[in-house]
């Protein structure tokens, strides 16, 4: 009986319902039938896989005798892999530092990557000391990416038979490994290709290079970590299997294929060698050295600057005080002399009513000098240029906010990426951070930001805004 005196039925919560003997037999029959059906499906799938596996591979690269180079094998692949094992993490680290240099957490204007979530983390505020910090980190990032290109291509050449194994997927574990390999190879090609195009200022991307390269880097690195965790043991054993010194002494007549390996890198029917492994390593290393010589000068400067044949266009736009490198001209960005003519005024906003200054009024104020380079995301940089103008910290005090924590810098150029930027407090209060009016003893040229531009130590070049029209200091 329940609390109202009603008898409890079979479905009442007060007492569990137990199946009858007939019900238990029915449940057992259902379970047995389900298990049998699942077994038949599994057996059918296995039989289908066996039948497919017994089919001959399609003609061409899927055939075992297609790849015949006697140089391919775990040892040579591992040598190239060892170089990439050290090079790629360093390249990713310097790329992450480049991301941090934009102060992405400061304002959406600085980082327009959509839906980045946890991928957009950064660990510290970008410093202004030393002044050449961004020049170093971005120079290493770009130069290393170019120098590693022959090694990457050689590594892909050495493992290309793996991309055409038959069956393409043999098990769940094998399928996951193949997926990581696809993401690794695709991510590497994508990152290197977009980076090279951006270095040469060829903006042919189906969107923002910044966004594409950012997400591509995370996909590539995730696949790289998975691949290394799977292959590190095999790579170590392969490197120990042969002596590098012995390989460097081996001539063509004594070049032999490596012993057969379970991964199928060693050909089953090798051709006669036409190059030694020593020659292969020398060719790849020589290619990397050549790319270093025609690239590094754009970051290092000095006499090597003349050898930087792969530097972007407009390396030296002219002679005289303004004859140092620029990225984009005023005309390219739609800035004309009319935008910065006699009617131009600098607006300074802060605590109290806005202030407006002509260029002559700015020139009449107490000015300071700083010797600072310009370093761009494309990897090029200039030597120290001698800038002269007003300290940002003095302008902040003039605006009534001497302890300002950020400033919004806006340009006269038409709205677009990097037509405005937000600088952090440590950048504003560095005594070398200027609203520059002159450079190397002369007025700024239009291409270098006349009538006024930002110059901040260790700041990415694109954030040293040119043609400034408004400064809004914030607490």
Coordinates of N, CA and C in Angstrom, one line a residue, residues 94 130 132-142 299 375 381:
X94 N 60.4 31.2 -32.2 CA 60.5 32.6 -32.7 C 59.3 33.2 -33.4
X130 N 66.3 44.5 -25.3 CA 67.1 45.5 -26.0 C 66.3 45.9 -27.3
X132 N 67.0 45.9 -30.3 CA 67.2 45.0 -31.5 C 66.5 43.6 -31.2
X133 N 65.7 43.5 -30.2 CA 65.1 42.2 -29.9 C 64.3 41.6 -31.0
X134 N 63.3 42.4 -31.5 CA 62.5 41.9 -32.6 C 63.3 41.7 -33.9
X135 N 64.3 42.5 -34.1 CA 65.1 42.4 -35.2 C 65.8 41.0 -35.2
X136 N 66.2 40.6 -34.0 CA 66.9 39.3 -33.8 C 65.9 38.1 -34.0
X137 N 64.8 38.2 -33.2 CA 63.8 37.0 -33.2 C 63.2 36.8 -34.6
X138 N 62.7 37.9 -35.2 CA 62.1 37.7 -36.5 C 63.1 37.4 -37.6
X139 N 64.3 38.0 -37.5 CA 65.3 37.6 -38.5 C 65.7 36.1 -38.4
X140 N 65.8 35.6 -37.2 CA 66.0 34.1 -37.0 C 64.9 33.3 -37.6
X141 N 63.6 33.8 -37.3 CA 62.5 33.0 -37.7 C 62.4 32.9 -39.3
X142 N 62.6 34.0 -39.9 CA 62.5 34.1 -41.4 C 63.7 33.4 -42.0
X299 N 68.8 40.8 -42.5 CA 68.6 41.0 -41.1 C 69.9 41.4 -40.4
X375 N 62.4 46.8 -37.9 CA 62.4 45.4 -38.2 C 61.0 45.0 -38.6
X381 N 65.4 44.2 -41.9 CA 65.6 45.2 -40.9 C 66.6 46.2 -41.4

